[in-house]
Amino acid sequence: MLKTIAMLALATALPLAGLPAPAAAKDLSQMNWEEIVAEAKQEGQINWFHWYFQDRFREQVKAFEAQYGIKVTIPDGDGKANMDKMLAERGRTEGDIDVISLGGSALQTFKAEDLLYGPLKPLLPDGAKLRFSIEGTDNKGYAPAFWGNQTAIAYNPARISEKELPHTLEDFAAFFRTNPGEMGFNTENGGSGPAFIEAVTRALVKDIDYANGAATPEKVAKLAPAWDWFKANHDGYIITASNADSVTRINSGEFKLIAGWEDQIAGLQRKGEISRDIKMYIPSFGMPGGGNVIAIPANAKHKAAALVLIHWLTSANTQTELAKTFGIAPQHPDADSSVGLIAAGDRKFSTVWAAKPFGDDIKKAFVNQVTLH
Amino acid sequence: MSASFSVRPYLLLLPGLLPILAFMSLVIGMALSQSVGYFNFSGDSGFSLRFWHTVLSEQQFWRAFWYSARIALFSSLLSVALAYPVALWLRRPFAGSDLVSALIKAPILVHGLVAAFLYVNFISFQGFLNAALVHLGLVARPIRMQNDPYAIGVVILQVWKNMPFAFLILTGPVRAIGDDILDAARDLGAGAFARLRRVILPLTLRSLQAALILIFIGAAGDYSFQSVAGPTSLNSLAQYMVRIQQDNAGHGWNEAAVIAVMLMGLSLFGSAALAALIQFLLRRTGR
Amino acid sequence: MRRHRSAALLVQTRLPVVLALTVFTIVLALPFAMAVLWSLVDPSHPWAYPAVLPPVLSFRRWIEIWTTSALPQALANSYLLAATVSVSTLLLALPTAYAFGRLQFPGKATAQMLTLIPLAMPGFVGAIFFSALLVRFGVYSRFAGIALGHTVIFLPYAIRLLSLSFAMVRQDLIDAARDLGASPLTVFRTATLPVLKPGLLAALIIVFILSIEEFAISYIVGAPDFTTVPTILYSYLGYNFIRPNAAAISLILVVPNVLLMLIAERLLKSADPATITGKG
């Protein structure tokens, strides 16, 4: 809801927005890395707005806090609300957010240079090695990737054997017929269910450019065959409340299949929250994968400290650590690649997310046309 | 002297009443004016009925509207219907009645979200209920009860939370009914149901209406029970309002405002109509 | 005949009590027991299908939640808010409650009705358009925003409770004290305050609890980073759903409030005029 508040703030703040950011940028860009670190220690604290595994990240950043003596606060807040807050606060000279995690394609919905401090690429010691183009979005050096992830189908081997797994759309339709209510996916609170919806849409509606984010009513109307497919298979699947609800319920034996995030399931397994037996695969019609980036809002109060946190987070060491703890695809070339949950042979089925805002409209259309119908 | 004396009570009212009136008129005023296009957060502000037109021609809106109305109706009637027998039973103290009435009031102390979690946990696939059913051999495999499509869970939660509330409101008036009146009715050959309809309900009508109205308003505006335990294929009005406001950048506020006004209308007129209907039915059967 | 009758009476009174206890067990005790059990599931030993009971129980999760979740901050926010709200609500309610409880004036009934308006407002309607107002007036402090909202919506409760207390103060005691030459302060201390005190404390506690439990305003105005205990629970029931964690946080939200409420109820009972005049 804050997003819309933002429009108001935007109108009043536009004349001001350009001024303070470049001035501050000059300061940090004239410093060498030692001076930036010294400045960061001076600032002493940062607020990192991040939207998943906050409790686990509070554990992870202890190493950073010990190394630099900078206190990191990670508030609880969901991804959309965090972004809306950044938009709403753009009119303030100093906002509450120092560092913000964003989905890789989030920068398709706004201009990095309007909202973010940077580009960070020349400021970060490893800047040249880091990845600034992800999910089909080149953010021009403003937001390095720190988290690579993949959506897939998770299955519970206690309930379904590998041989029975559906791989094509026809398989899924047959599975839904013979196993009513045995697959779960969400539409709210997380992207794993929407990933499955998008995958089915891609497979059924081919004459749309999914890499083009423009959303027109005509384009959305073209998706109708996908909605027909979901309606025809209505008894086959159950809409769950969130990513996490799907995972909880496959763990309890309620579902044979769910749509899930590889990193979320691996992360929960490695911690011991859910059974290590749960396995994942990508169906042959593909499922989207990508990653998340991290950025500094233009009006961040503690920019130097934010920069040092981003350096630490994207470093080869931390990326190796994150791969070990959460099963992510590391985003630093020198980091050790993890062995994820998905077999290497399935990786070729990974697709790029549909560009936004059209990608968001696919989910909204599903909710309007299928679930609430 | 006498003039200032008469002003004094009204001055005393100010600190308590003024914030309430200011807050409520500002909030309701904001909702009303945004619903007709004023105070736009994006684009031009100005009188327009197009948001009303958009929302009221939306099939989803009416599904949410009637769904919330239904939940509110069932929840208020069921809560009150369950509260009466209990209040009557506890009319005169007996050994253990204090304990029983304390237990009945216990759910008031449990936060709605906690109640929703406890409920979902209890009926979930791995929950106690399913474990018991399977263990007793009543079912072979656990039954899926979470987020049931008929919103039985939401009504159960509403009644669980509101029955004690209705009990609290009714218990005083029920106790105040004199034994002689009930005895007289009994002597005249009135059965338990007739006594309830002819004597108890009419004598406690005001409290009955108060309980119905308060529960109806609360249930019509429900968000937390619905989002945790409600059907995923339906939105309650409050949930729909929040979703419309968050999902639609420019016009979201204005359309949410229309839904808000409709929700306030449902709360106000729905509960008033229910109270009036009860009164009418009692008057008619009372004769 | 007599024995038969007492047996029937026994069945009539005991059976419902047993029935009530059974219902209580099913609807309250068992769900809570389940929550306690889930909160004790050891974080590194999942309770997964087809296990019927958790494999390992420990308190590790409680420690982990305390050290890694935002719960300590949420508790601090909630309790600080509740303290601010209960004091400001009471201060605002006192004069009005005095007028309602002790004075007669034209329009009193209407004024009393007007104070109840917030009760008829659906929570999320109030919350959303209150947040719109905060944006309009440029109020960025979430603490101030939520505190303001809570103060207003809980005023009706405080006014009502305190009006009852003021009405219980006996005019003859005040007159007697005054006739005996007591100063206004002494009159207040001896005749008014003892009657008022339990009601004051009860109102304080009840508004405190209402504020801690309030969800709509805290959630809408506080999002995304100003968390209170209910909003953190909501996130643990939604996006961050991990059942054992949600169980632990549920228990943390309920237990202190139950204790506070028991105290409030005791205070309200002691406000019975009979006991007070007995003391006076």
Short mmCIF file of C-alpha atoms in Angstrom, two decimals, chain C residues 76-274:
data_model
loop_
_atom_site.label_atom_id
_atom_site.label_comp_id
_atom_site.label_asym_id
_atom_site.label_seq_id
_atom_site.Cartn_x
_atom_site.Cartn_y
_atom_site.Cartn_z
CA ALA C 76 9.69 -3.69 23.43
CA ASN C 77 7.63 -1.84 20.79
CA SER C 78 4.38 -3.43 21.95
CA TYR C 79 4.89 -2.80 25.64
CA LEU C 80 6.19 0.75 25.19
CA LEU C 81 3.25 1.54 22.92
CA ALA C 82 0.78 -0.02 25.33
CA ALA C 83 2.19 1.95 28.28
CA THR C 84 2.02 5.23 26.34
CA VAL C 85 -1.45 4.49 25.04
CA SER C 86 -2.93 3.43 28.37
CA VAL C 87 -1.68 6.53 30.16
CA SER C 88 -2.74 8.98 27.46
CA THR C 89 -6.11 7.29 27.02
CA LEU C 90 -6.77 7.44 30.74
CA LEU C 91 -5.81 11.10 31.02
CA LEU C 92 -8.14 12.00 28.17
CA ALA C 93 -10.93 9.79 29.46
CA LEU C 94 -10.96 11.01 33.07
CA PRO C 95 -12.71 14.39 32.66
CA THR C 96 -15.28 12.98 30.27
CA ALA C 97 -15.93 9.97 32.48
CA TYR C 98 -16.38 12.32 35.44
CA ALA C 99 -19.03 14.23 33.51
CA PHE C 100 -20.81 11.01 32.55
CA GLY C 101 -20.56 9.46 36.00
CA ARG C 102 -21.33 12.38 38.28
CA LEU C 103 -23.08 15.15 36.39
CA GLN C 104 -26.49 15.54 34.84
CA PHE C 105 -26.78 17.70 31.76
CA PRO C 106 -28.94 17.87 28.64
CA GLY C 107 -27.63 15.77 25.80
CA LYS C 108 -25.78 13.35 28.06
CA ALA C 109 -27.26 10.25 26.47
CA THR C 110 -26.37 11.48 22.99
CA ALA C 111 -22.83 12.28 24.07
CA GLN C 112 -22.51 8.80 25.56
CA MET C 113 -23.68 7.28 22.30
CA LEU C 114 -21.20 9.39 20.35
CA THR C 115 -18.27 8.09 22.37
CA LEU C 116 -19.11 4.59 21.19
CA ILE C 117 -18.71 5.34 17.47
CA PRO C 118 -15.22 3.82 17.18
CA LEU C 119 -16.70 0.44 18.16
CA ALA C 120 -18.82 0.48 15.01
CA MET C 121 -15.87 1.11 12.70
CA PRO C 122 -14.41 -1.98 11.00
CA GLY C 123 -10.77 -2.17 12.11
CA PHE C 124 -9.13 -2.26 8.70
CA VAL C 125 -11.22 0.62 7.34
CA GLY C 126 -10.02 2.75 10.23
CA ALA C 127 -6.44 1.56 9.81
CA ILE C 128 -6.15 2.14 6.06
CA PHE C 129 -7.66 5.61 5.97
CA PHE C 130 -5.90 6.61 9.16
CA SER C 131 -2.65 5.72 7.40
CA ALA C 132 -3.77 7.83 4.44
CA LEU C 133 -4.23 10.73 6.85
CA LEU C 134 -0.77 10.20 8.33
CA VAL C 135 0.69 10.37 4.82
CA ARG C 136 -1.23 13.57 4.13
CA PHE C 137 0.07 15.19 7.28
CA GLY C 138 3.59 13.85 6.71
CA VAL C 139 3.79 11.87 9.96
CA TYR C 140 6.67 9.43 9.43
CA SER C 141 7.00 8.25 13.03
CA ARG C 142 5.21 4.95 13.17
CA PHE C 143 5.31 4.94 16.95
CA ALA C 144 3.49 8.27 17.16
CA GLY C 145 1.03 7.22 14.47
CA ILE C 146 0.09 3.93 16.09
CA ALA C 147 -0.02 5.46 19.58
CA LEU C 148 -2.39 8.17 18.34
CA GLY C 149 -4.65 5.66 16.59
CA HIS C 150 -4.76 3.34 19.60
CA THR C 151 -5.48 6.18 22.02
CA VAL C 152 -8.54 7.24 20.08
CA ILE C 153 -10.01 3.82 19.34
CA PHE C 154 -9.62 2.68 22.97
CA LEU C 155 -11.03 5.86 24.51
CA PRO C 156 -14.58 4.42 24.51
CA TYR C 157 -13.50 1.54 26.74
CA ALA C 158 -11.70 3.80 29.22
CA ILE C 159 -14.55 6.31 29.31
CA ARG C 160 -17.12 3.60 29.93
CA LEU C 161 -15.16 1.85 32.67
CA LEU C 162 -14.29 5.09 34.44
CA SER C 163 -17.85 6.46 34.16
CA LEU C 164 -19.03 3.41 36.09
CA SER C 165 -16.36 4.00 38.74
CA PHE C 166 -17.26 7.66 39.09
CA ALA C 167 -20.93 6.76 39.38
CA MET C 168 -20.11 4.47 42.28
CA VAL C 169 -18.61 7.26 44.34
CA ARG C 170 -21.17 8.06 47.02
CA GLN C 171 -22.24 11.67 47.25
CA ASP C 172 -23.16 11.29 50.93
CA LEU C 173 -19.58 10.32 51.76
CA ILE C 174 -18.26 13.35 49.89
CA ASP C 175 -20.79 15.59 51.65
CA ALA C 176 -19.96 14.09 55.00
CA ALA C 177 -16.26 14.64 54.52
CA ARG C 178 -16.90 18.16 53.36
CA ASP C 179 -19.14 18.86 56.35
CA LEU C 180 -16.41 17.65 58.63
CA GLY C 181 -14.27 20.43 57.19
CA ALA C 182 -11.99 18.36 55.00
CA SER C 183 -10.08 20.15 52.26
CA PRO C 184 -10.98 19.27 48.64
CA LEU C 185 -7.81 17.17 48.49
CA THR C 186 -8.75 15.25 51.61
CA VAL C 187 -12.28 14.79 50.33
CA PHE C 188 -10.85 13.38 47.13
CA ARG C 189 -8.44 11.13 48.99
CA THR C 190 -10.94 9.73 51.45
CA ALA C 191 -14.22 9.63 49.54
CA THR C 192 -13.38 9.49 45.83
CA LEU C 193 -10.03 7.86 45.30
CA PRO C 194 -10.65 4.56 47.14
CA VAL C 195 -13.74 3.96 45.01
CA LEU C 196 -12.03 5.09 41.86
CA LYS C 197 -8.74 3.27 42.25
CA PRO C 198 -9.73 -0.26 41.23
CA GLY C 199 -11.58 1.08 38.19
CA LEU C 200 -8.61 3.24 37.24
CA LEU C 201 -6.21 0.34 37.43
CA ALA C 202 -8.57 -1.96 35.61
CA ALA C 203 -9.04 0.58 32.80
CA LEU C 204 -5.28 1.02 32.63
CA ILE C 205 -4.72 -2.71 32.30
CA ILE C 206 -7.55 -3.29 29.84
CA VAL C 207 -6.41 -0.50 27.52
CA PHE C 208 -2.87 -1.85 27.89
CA ILE C 209 -3.99 -5.30 26.74
CA LEU C 210 -6.18 -3.93 23.94
CA SER C 211 -3.21 -1.98 22.63
CA ILE C 212 -0.88 -4.98 22.76
CA GLU C 213 -3.42 -7.08 20.92
CA GLU C 214 -4.45 -4.50 18.31
CA PHE C 215 -3.54 -5.73 14.84
CA ALA C 216 -5.07 -3.61 12.06
CA ILE C 217 -3.50 -0.22 12.83
CA SER C 218 -0.19 -1.72 13.97
CA TYR C 219 0.02 -3.77 10.79
CA ILE C 220 -1.00 -1.11 8.26
CA VAL C 221 0.77 1.86 9.83
CA GLY C 222 3.78 -0.09 11.10
CA ALA C 223 4.60 -1.92 7.86
CA PRO C 224 7.18 -3.00 6.96
CA ASP C 225 9.66 -2.61 9.78
CA PHE C 226 7.86 -1.41 12.90
CA THR C 227 6.74 -4.72 14.34
CA THR C 228 4.57 -5.44 17.34
CA VAL C 229 3.87 -8.90 18.74
CA PRO C 230 0.67 -9.45 16.70
CA THR C 231 2.28 -8.26 13.45
CA ILE C 232 5.28 -10.52 13.98
CA LEU C 233 2.89 -13.40 14.65
CA TYR C 234 1.04 -12.54 11.46
CA SER C 235 4.25 -12.77 9.47
CA TYR C 236 5.09 -16.07 11.16
CA LEU C 237 1.64 -17.33 10.16
CA GLY C 238 2.02 -16.09 6.59
CA TYR C 239 5.18 -15.52 4.59
CA ASN C 240 7.58 -16.80 7.24
CA PHE C 241 5.42 -19.72 8.32
CA ILE C 242 7.38 -22.26 10.28
CA ARG C 243 4.87 -24.05 12.47
CA PRO C 244 7.04 -24.57 15.57
CA ASN C 245 8.11 -20.91 15.58
CA ALA C 246 4.54 -19.72 15.19
CA ALA C 247 3.62 -21.96 18.13
CA ALA C 248 6.25 -20.41 20.37
CA ILE C 249 5.29 -16.84 19.44
CA SER C 250 1.59 -17.59 19.98
CA LEU C 251 2.35 -18.68 23.50
CA ILE C 252 4.43 -15.57 24.12
CA LEU C 253 1.53 -13.37 23.00
CA VAL C 254 -1.07 -15.12 25.14
CA VAL C 255 0.47 -15.86 28.51
CA PRO C 256 1.36 -12.35 29.79
CA ASN C 257 -2.00 -10.99 28.68
CA VAL C 258 -3.90 -13.71 30.50
CA LEU C 259 -2.04 -12.87 33.70
CA LEU C 260 -2.70 -9.14 33.29
CA MET C 261 -6.36 -9.77 32.57
CA LEU C 262 -6.75 -11.89 35.70
CA ILE C 263 -5.40 -8.99 37.73
CA ALA C 264 -7.78 -6.57 35.98
CA GLU C 265 -10.74 -8.80 36.69
CA ARG C 266 -9.79 -9.04 40.34
CA LEU C 267 -9.57 -5.26 40.55
CA LEU C 268 -12.95 -4.84 38.90
CA LYS C 269 -14.50 -7.28 41.36
CA SER C 270 -12.99 -5.40 44.28
CA ALA C 271 -14.65 -2.28 42.90
CA ASP C 272 -17.94 -3.66 44.22
CA PRO C 273 -19.50 -0.76 46.11
CA ALA C 274 -20.39 -2.90 49.10
#
